[in-house]
Amino acid sequence: MAKTNTLLFEMIKMLPDGMPAYQAFELISGELKKDGLPKYDLGSYTTIEMPKEAKLLIQETLGKNLINQNEYQQTTKIHQQVLKIIGNLLHIPNQEELYGSSTTGSSEAIFMALLAAKWRWNAMGRKGEPNIILCSNAHISWYKCARFLDIKIKEIALTAINTYPIKAVENALDESTIGVVAILGCTYLGYCDPIVEIDNMLSNINKVNKWDIGIHVDAAIGGFIYPFAQELKEIEWDFKLPNVKSINLSGHKYGLVYPGIGWLIFRDKQSFPKGLNVTSAYLSGESESFTVSFSRSSALIVAQQFCFMHYGIKGYGEMVENCLWNASILSEALQKTGFLDVVSMNTLPVVAFKFKEAPPFKIRAFTKLLREREWMLPQYQLSGELKAITVMRVVVRQDMSLTQITQLINDIVECYKILKDDNAG
Ligand SMILES: Cc1ncc(COP(=O)(O)O)c(C=O)c1O
């Protein structure tokens, strides 16, 4: 075993004659087994398991290149079908004007949405340096994409947990603002921005100044939760609101597909700048796309369609309610430990918590001890003016059972006691 491991990691040049397939498989698979177990990855939002029929479809379509739209016409139709279903879920005003695409994840969707916002703003003949307004709860991909696209970020620092600084956002707007980012499910704490309030504020500002500043909703997390949860589905956040120009969702989070799939949907024709679509004619016939990547497997698009057909509204509803229920049980139990304070609110199945008082050990020692019991528990400082707060976070996914949650709580309590006793006096 030791010999073969050396072969894997010291091989910096290809072997002249390769090796038998079974040997390459065993070498790599043996090493991969030493990775953490996704089931214990408490911080990740992405789907870790799909039904066997979905796996079969994925296997059948992994080699089909999505971009070759003329050779794979049924796949292209499925892609369009999935977009229509999502467009419907998000209440696009006119199904005849469906502008959207699958992407490799929400980050690519955000990149394209930002570019579209910049081009819409350019088309209005505005002058100056384009800026985007976001709050300090925005995901890192916004900072990355804005930098790549030469868009200035006007970040509004959050001063309190779950308090949206609407006045500060309003004050930051100017004629070079290409859009406001609203988050339906902040990665770090699970809170959702008050999108109706933002929309009302923009309607007034746009009217007074004759601007057309729109909202992009980053619904990477909440996009497949809000339409299905009893308590959330009546809340307006999507294209029902007039200033929402585009929305991204992660199919690989609560959309229930394996990692590698996101969705971007535009409100209508006006929100989708001419020229964003690029036609290529060197495959068989013409293919249109507006994503950064060109060649991509069809597998996860097909898998998304499988989920829509298999689970239906009822299945997604049950999944969401189950996650929310498990999250509420976890929150309650963590609060009851007496040494933890839950800082999330269970709007989404995300449980963030911190120590009530500074413990007599490093938080890193605590998460390390939990790691010895397989749990991968992220810990991080909040941003903006909340920098002094370090939180830990559990994403309650579809795969998480009550038994697993009970085990986690027991381990959290035990690890705390061990470290406290070790550091006593
Ligand atoms: C709110 C939010 N936006 C964007 C992203 C980036 O999404 P992806 O990982 O699908 O590229 C994430 C990732 O967790 C997120 O939570």
Coordinates of C-alpha atoms and ligand atoms in Angstrom, one line a residue:
M1 CA 0.0 0.0 0.0
A2 CA 2.8 2.4 1.0
K3 CA 4.5 1.7 -2.3
T4 CA 1.5 2.4 -4.4
N5 CA 0.7 5.7 -2.5
T6 CA 4.2 6.8 -3.3
L7 CA 3.6 6.1 -6.9
L8 CA 0.4 8.2 -6.9
F9 CA 1.8 11.3 -5.2
E10 CA 5.3 11.3 -6.6
M11 CA 4.2 10.8 -10.1
I12 CA 4.7 14.3 -11.6
K13 CA 5.2 13.0 -15.2
M14 CA 2.9 10.6 -17.0
L15 CA 4.0 7.0 -17.0
P16 CA 5.3 6.0 -20.4
D17 CA 3.1 2.9 -20.6
G18 CA 0.3 3.8 -18.1
M19 CA -1.0 1.0 -15.9
P20 CA -4.0 -1.3 -15.9
A21 CA -7.3 0.4 -15.2
Y22 CA -8.0 -1.6 -12.1
Q23 CA -4.7 -0.5 -10.6
A24 CA -5.2 3.2 -11.3
F25 CA -8.7 2.9 -9.8
E26 CA -7.5 1.2 -6.7
L27 CA -4.6 3.7 -6.2
I28 CA -6.8 6.7 -6.5
S29 CA -9.9 5.3 -4.7
G30 CA -7.7 4.1 -1.8
E31 CA -6.4 7.6 -1.3
L32 CA -9.8 9.3 -1.7
K33 CA -11.1 7.1 1.2
K34 CA -8.9 9.1 3.5
D35 CA -10.8 12.4 2.7
G36 CA -13.4 13.6 5.2
L37 CA -16.8 12.0 4.8
P38 CA -19.3 14.4 3.0
K39 CA -22.1 13.2 5.4
Y40 CA -20.1 14.8 8.3
D41 CA -19.4 18.1 6.4
L42 CA -21.6 20.4 8.4
G43 CA -20.7 23.6 6.6
S44 CA -21.4 22.5 3.0
Y45 CA -24.7 23.3 1.3
T46 CA -24.2 21.0 -1.6
T47 CA -26.1 17.8 -2.2
I48 CA -24.2 14.6 -1.3
E49 CA -26.5 11.9 -2.5
M50 CA -29.0 11.4 -5.2
P51 CA -31.4 8.5 -6.0
K52 CA -30.0 5.6 -8.0
E53 CA -32.2 6.4 -11.0
A54 CA -30.6 9.9 -11.1
K55 CA -27.2 8.3 -10.9
L56 CA -28.0 6.2 -13.9
L57 CA -29.2 9.2 -15.9
I58 CA -26.0 11.0 -14.9
Q59 CA -23.9 8.1 -16.0
E60 CA -25.7 8.0 -19.4
T61 CA -25.3 11.7 -20.1
L62 CA -21.9 12.5 -18.6
G63 CA -20.3 12.4 -22.1
K64 CA -23.0 14.5 -23.8
N65 CA -21.6 18.0 -24.4
L66 CA -24.4 20.5 -23.7
I67 CA -23.1 23.0 -26.2
N68 CA -23.7 20.7 -29.2
Q69 CA -27.3 21.7 -29.2
N70 CA -28.1 20.3 -32.7
E71 CA -26.8 16.9 -32.1
Y72 CA -28.4 16.6 -28.7
Q73 CA -31.7 18.1 -29.4
Q74 CA -33.6 16.2 -26.7
T75 CA -31.0 17.4 -24.1
T76 CA -31.4 20.9 -25.4
K77 CA -35.2 20.6 -24.9
I78 CA -34.7 19.3 -21.4
H79 CA -32.5 22.3 -20.6
Q80 CA -35.2 24.6 -21.9
Q81 CA -37.9 22.7 -20.0
V82 CA -36.0 23.1 -16.7
L83 CA -35.6 26.8 -17.3
K84 CA -39.3 27.1 -17.9
I85 CA -40.1 25.3 -14.7
I86 CA -37.7 27.5 -12.8
G87 CA -39.1 30.6 -14.6
N88 CA -42.6 29.6 -13.5
L89 CA -41.5 29.0 -9.9
L90 CA -40.0 32.5 -9.9
H91 CA -43.0 34.1 -11.5
I92 CA -41.4 35.6 -14.6
P93 CA -44.0 38.0 -16.0
N94 CA -44.1 36.4 -19.5
Q95 CA -43.2 32.8 -20.3
E96 CA -42.6 33.7 -23.9
E97 CA -39.7 35.8 -22.8
L98 CA -37.6 33.3 -21.1
Y99 CA -34.0 34.3 -20.8
G100 CA -31.8 32.2 -18.7
S101 CA -29.3 29.4 -18.6
S102 CA -27.8 26.7 -16.4
T103 CA -24.4 27.6 -15.1
T104 CA -21.7 25.7 -13.3
G105 CA -23.0 27.1 -10.0
S106 CA -24.3 30.3 -8.5
S107 CA -20.8 32.0 -8.9
E108 CA -20.9 31.7 -12.7
A109 CA -24.6 32.9 -12.6
I110 CA -23.5 35.9 -10.5
F111 CA -20.7 36.7 -12.9
M112 CA -23.1 36.8 -15.9
A113 CA -25.8 38.7 -13.9
L114 CA -23.2 41.4 -13.0
L115 CA -22.0 41.6 -16.6
A116 CA -25.6 42.0 -17.7
A117 CA -26.3 44.7 -15.2
K118 CA -23.2 46.6 -16.4
W119 CA -24.2 46.3 -20.0
R120 CA -27.8 47.5 -19.2
W121 CA -26.3 50.5 -17.5
N122 CA -23.9 51.2 -20.4
A123 CA -26.7 51.0 -22.8
M124 CA -28.4 53.9 -21.0
G125 CA -25.4 56.0 -21.8
R126 CA -24.5 56.7 -18.2
K127 CA -21.1 58.1 -17.3
G128 CA -18.7 57.4 -14.5
E129 CA -17.4 54.2 -12.8
P130 CA -20.1 51.6 -12.5
N131 CA -20.8 50.5 -8.9
I132 CA -22.8 47.7 -7.3
I133 CA -24.3 48.0 -3.8
L134 CA -24.2 45.1 -1.5
C135 CA -24.1 44.5 2.3
S136 CA -21.3 42.8 4.1
N137 CA -23.3 39.6 4.3
A138 CA -22.8 39.0 0.5
H139 CA -21.0 35.9 -0.6
I140 CA -17.4 36.1 -1.5
S141 CA -18.2 35.4 -5.2
W142 CA -19.7 38.9 -5.5
Y143 CA -16.4 40.5 -4.6
K144 CA -14.5 38.1 -6.9
C145 CA -16.8 38.7 -9.9
A146 CA -17.0 42.5 -9.4
R147 CA -13.2 42.6 -9.4
F148 CA -12.9 40.6 -12.6
L149 CA -15.5 42.8 -14.3
D150 CA -14.0 46.2 -13.1
I151 CA -17.1 47.1 -11.1
K152 CA -16.7 49.1 -8.0
I153 CA -18.2 47.6 -4.9
K154 CA -20.0 49.9 -2.5
E155 CA -20.2 47.7 0.6
I156 CA -22.6 48.6 3.4
A157 CA -21.4 47.2 6.6
L158 CA -23.9 45.4 8.8
T159 CA -24.0 46.7 12.3
A160 CA -26.3 44.2 13.8
I161 CA -27.3 40.6 13.1
N162 CA -30.5 40.5 11.0
T163 CA -30.9 44.3 10.7
Y164 CA -30.8 45.4 7.1
P165 CA -29.4 48.9 6.7
I166 CA -32.0 50.1 4.2
K167 CA -31.2 53.8 4.7
A168 CA -27.5 53.4 4.2
V169 CA -28.2 51.4 1.0
E170 CA -30.5 54.2 -0.2
N171 CA -27.9 56.8 0.5
A172 CA -25.2 54.9 -1.4
L173 CA -27.2 54.9 -4.7
D174 CA -26.1 57.2 -7.5
E175 CA -26.4 57.4 -11.2
S176 CA -23.5 55.0 -11.6
T177 CA -25.2 52.3 -9.6
I178 CA -25.8 49.3 -11.8
G179 CA -27.8 47.3 -9.3
V180 CA -28.5 46.3 -5.7
V181 CA -27.7 42.8 -4.5
A182 CA -30.3 41.3 -2.2
I183 CA -29.5 38.0 -0.5
L184 CA -32.2 35.3 -0.1
G185 CA -30.2 33.4 2.4
C186 CA -27.0 34.7 3.7
T187 CA -24.3 32.0 3.6
Y188 CA -22.9 32.8 7.0
L189 CA -26.1 33.1 9.2
G190 CA -29.0 32.2 6.9
Y191 CA -30.8 35.5 7.2
C192 CA -32.8 36.9 4.3
D193 CA -32.7 40.5 3.2
P194 CA -36.1 42.4 3.2
I195 CA -36.5 42.3 -0.6
V196 CA -40.0 43.9 -0.6
E197 CA -38.6 46.9 1.3
I198 CA -35.6 47.2 -1.0
D199 CA -37.9 47.0 -4.0
N200 CA -40.2 49.8 -2.6
M201 CA -37.3 52.0 -1.9
L202 CA -35.9 51.5 -5.4
S203 CA -39.3 52.3 -7.0
N204 CA -39.3 55.7 -5.3
I205 CA -35.7 56.5 -6.0
N206 CA -35.9 55.4 -9.6
K207 CA -39.1 57.5 -10.1
V208 CA -37.6 60.7 -8.5
N209 CA -34.2 60.4 -10.3
K210 CA -35.4 58.8 -13.6
W211 CA -33.0 55.9 -12.9
D212 CA -33.5 52.3 -13.6
I213 CA -31.6 50.6 -10.8
G214 CA -32.6 47.0 -10.5
I215 CA -32.2 44.2 -7.9
H216 CA -30.3 41.0 -8.5
V217 CA -31.5 38.4 -6.0
D218 CA -28.9 35.9 -4.9
A219 CA -31.1 33.0 -4.1
A220 CA -28.3 30.4 -4.1
I221 CA -29.6 29.0 -0.9
G222 CA -33.2 30.2 -0.6
G223 CA -34.3 29.8 -4.2
F224 CA -35.4 26.2 -3.8
I225 CA -36.7 26.7 -0.3
Y226 CA -39.0 29.8 -0.4
P227 CA -41.3 28.4 -3.1
F228 CA -42.0 25.3 -1.1
A229 CA -42.0 26.1 2.6
Q230 CA -45.5 26.6 4.1
E231 CA -44.4 29.7 6.1
L232 CA -42.4 31.3 3.3
K233 CA -44.2 30.6 0.0
E234 CA -46.4 33.6 0.3
I235 CA -43.5 36.0 0.9
E236 CA -42.7 38.1 -2.2
W237 CA -39.1 38.2 -3.2
D238 CA -38.9 37.1 -6.9
F239 CA -40.1 38.6 -10.3
K240 CA -43.4 39.5 -8.7
L241 CA -41.5 42.5 -7.5
P242 CA -41.1 45.0 -10.3
N243 CA -37.4 45.9 -9.8
V244 CA -36.1 42.4 -9.7
K245 CA -34.1 42.0 -12.9
S246 CA -32.3 38.7 -12.4
I247 CA -32.1 35.8 -10.0
N248 CA -29.5 33.0 -9.4
L249 CA -30.2 29.7 -7.7
S250 CA -27.9 26.8 -6.9
G251 CA -29.3 23.6 -8.3
H252 CA -26.7 21.8 -6.3
K253 CA -27.9 23.1 -2.9
Y254 CA -31.6 22.7 -2.0
G255 CA -32.2 22.0 -5.8
L256 CA -31.0 18.5 -4.7
V257 CA -28.5 17.9 -7.6
Y258 CA -24.9 17.0 -7.2
P259 CA -22.3 19.8 -7.1
G260 CA -21.8 21.7 -10.5
I261 CA -25.1 23.2 -11.3
G262 CA -26.6 26.7 -10.9
W263 CA -29.3 28.7 -12.7
L264 CA -29.6 32.2 -13.8
I265 CA -32.9 33.7 -14.9
F266 CA -33.7 37.2 -16.3
R267 CA -36.9 39.0 -15.8
D268 CA -37.6 39.6 -19.5
K269 CA -36.1 40.7 -22.8
Q270 CA -35.2 44.2 -21.5
S271 CA -33.2 42.7 -18.7
F272 CA -31.2 40.6 -21.0
P273 CA -28.7 42.8 -22.9
K274 CA -28.4 42.2 -26.6
G275 CA -25.0 40.7 -27.4
L276 CA -24.8 38.6 -24.2
N277 CA -25.8 35.6 -26.2
V278 CA -23.0 34.3 -28.4
T279 CA -23.7 32.0 -31.4
S280 CA -21.1 29.5 -32.5
A281 CA -21.4 27.7 -35.8
Y282 CA -18.5 25.4 -35.9
L283 CA -20.3 22.4 -34.4
S284 CA -23.2 20.9 -36.3
G285 CA -25.5 23.9 -36.9
E286 CA -25.6 26.9 -34.7
S287 CA -25.5 26.9 -30.9
E288 CA -26.3 29.8 -28.6
S289 CA -25.0 30.3 -25.1
F290 CA -24.1 33.2 -22.8
T291 CA -22.2 31.4 -20.0
V292 CA -18.5 31.6 -19.5
S293 CA -17.9 27.9 -20.1
F294 CA -18.4 26.5 -23.5
S295 CA -18.2 22.7 -23.3
R296 CA -20.0 21.2 -20.3
S297 CA -21.6 17.9 -19.5
S298 CA -25.4 17.6 -19.8
A299 CA -25.6 15.3 -16.8
L300 CA -26.5 17.7 -14.1
I301 CA -29.1 19.5 -16.2
V302 CA -30.8 16.1 -16.8
A303 CA -30.4 15.4 -13.1
Q304 CA -32.2 18.6 -12.3
Q305 CA -35.1 17.6 -14.6
F306 CA -35.2 14.2 -12.8
C307 CA -35.6 15.9 -9.5
F308 CA -38.4 18.1 -10.7
M309 CA -40.2 15.1 -12.1
H310 CA -39.5 12.8 -9.3
Y311 CA -40.1 15.0 -6.2
G312 CA -42.6 17.4 -7.6
I313 CA -43.9 20.3 -5.4
K314 CA -44.9 17.8 -2.7
G315 CA -41.5 16.2 -2.5
Y316 CA -39.6 19.5 -2.4
G317 CA -42.1 20.7 0.2
E318 CA -41.5 17.7 2.4
M319 CA -37.8 18.0 2.0
V320 CA -37.8 21.6 3.0
E321 CA -40.1 21.2 5.9
N322 CA -38.1 18.3 7.2
C323 CA -34.8 20.3 7.0
L324 CA -36.5 23.2 8.8
W325 CA -37.9 20.9 11.5
N326 CA -34.5 19.3 12.0
A327 CA -32.9 22.7 12.1
S328 CA -35.3 23.9 14.8
I329 CA -34.6 20.7 16.9
L330 CA -30.9 21.4 16.5
S331 CA -31.2 25.1 17.4
E332 CA -33.2 24.3 20.6
A333 CA -30.8 21.6 21.7
L334 CA -27.7 23.8 21.2
Q335 CA -29.3 26.7 23.1
K336 CA -30.2 24.2 25.9
T337 CA -26.5 23.2 26.4
G338 CA -26.2 26.4 28.4
F339 CA -22.8 27.3 26.9
L340 CA -23.9 28.2 23.3
D341 CA -26.1 30.9 21.9
V342 CA -27.9 30.3 18.6
V343 CA -27.7 33.5 16.4
S344 CA -29.6 32.2 13.4
M345 CA -33.4 32.3 13.2
N346 CA -34.5 29.1 11.4
T347 CA -36.0 31.0 8.5
L348 CA -33.7 28.7 6.5
P349 CA -32.3 25.4 7.6
V350 CA -29.0 27.0 8.7
V351 CA -28.0 26.9 12.3
A352 CA -25.3 29.4 13.4
F353 CA -24.1 29.6 17.0
K354 CA -21.4 31.0 19.2
F355 CA -20.1 30.5 22.7
K356 CA -22.1 32.4 25.3
E357 CA -18.9 33.4 27.0
A358 CA -15.4 33.1 25.8
P359 CA -14.4 29.4 26.7
P360 CA -11.2 28.6 28.5
F361 CA -9.8 27.1 25.3
K362 CA -9.3 28.1 21.6
I363 CA -12.4 27.6 19.4
R364 CA -10.1 25.9 17.0
A365 CA -9.3 23.3 19.6
F366 CA -13.0 22.6 19.9
T367 CA -13.6 22.1 16.2
K368 CA -10.4 20.0 16.0
L369 CA -11.7 17.7 18.7
L370 CA -15.0 17.4 16.9
R371 CA -13.0 16.6 13.7
E372 CA -11.5 13.6 15.5
R373 CA -15.1 12.4 15.7
E374 CA -15.5 13.0 11.9
W375 CA -17.5 16.2 12.2
M376 CA -16.3 19.1 10.0
L377 CA -17.7 22.2 11.7
P378 CA -16.8 25.5 10.2
Q379 CA -15.9 28.5 12.4
Y380 CA -15.4 32.0 11.2
Q381 CA -15.6 35.6 12.1
L382 CA -18.5 37.6 10.8
S383 CA -17.9 40.6 8.5
G384 CA -18.6 44.3 8.6
E385 CA -19.0 45.7 12.1
L386 CA -19.7 42.2 13.4
K387 CA -16.1 41.2 13.0
A388 CA -15.6 40.5 16.7
I389 CA -18.2 37.7 16.6
T390 CA -16.9 34.2 15.8
V391 CA -19.6 31.7 14.8
M392 CA -19.9 28.1 14.0
R393 CA -22.5 26.8 11.5
V394 CA -24.4 23.7 10.6
V395 CA -26.2 23.5 7.3
V396 CA -29.1 21.1 7.8
R397 CA -29.3 19.3 4.5
Q398 CA -31.7 16.7 3.1
D399 CA -29.4 13.9 4.0
M400 CA -29.2 14.8 7.7
S401 CA -31.3 12.6 10.0
L402 CA -32.5 13.2 13.5
T403 CA -30.2 10.4 14.7
Q404 CA -27.3 12.2 13.2
I405 CA -28.3 15.5 14.8
T406 CA -28.6 13.8 18.2
Q407 CA -25.1 12.3 17.8
L408 CA -23.8 15.7 16.8
I409 CA -25.3 17.4 19.9
N410 CA -23.9 14.7 22.2
D411 CA -20.5 15.1 20.6
I412 CA -20.6 18.9 21.0
V413 CA -21.4 18.6 24.7
E414 CA -18.8 15.9 25.3
C415 CA -16.0 17.8 23.5
Y416 CA -16.8 21.0 25.4
K417 CA -16.6 19.1 28.7
I418 CA -13.4 17.5 27.8
L419 CA -11.7 20.8 26.8
K420 CA -13.2 22.6 29.8
D421 CA -11.9 20.0 32.2
D422 CA -8.5 19.9 30.6
N423 CA -8.2 23.7 30.9
A424 CA -9.7 24.0 34.3
G425 CA -7.6 25.9 36.9
Ligands
LIG1 C1 -25.5 33.2 -1.0 C2 -24.5 32.6 -1.9 N1 -24.2 33.1 -3.1 C3 -23.4 32.5 -3.9 C4 -22.7 31.3 -3.6 C5 -21.8 30.7 -4.6 O1 -22.4 29.6 -5.1 P1 -21.8 28.4 -5.8 O2 -21.0 27.6 -4.8 O3 -23.0 27.6 -6.3 O4 -20.9 28.9 -6.9 C6 -23.0 30.7 -2.4 C7 -22.3 29.5 -2.0 O5 -22.5 28.9 -0.9 C8 -23.9 31.4 -1.5 O6 -24.2 30.9 -0.3

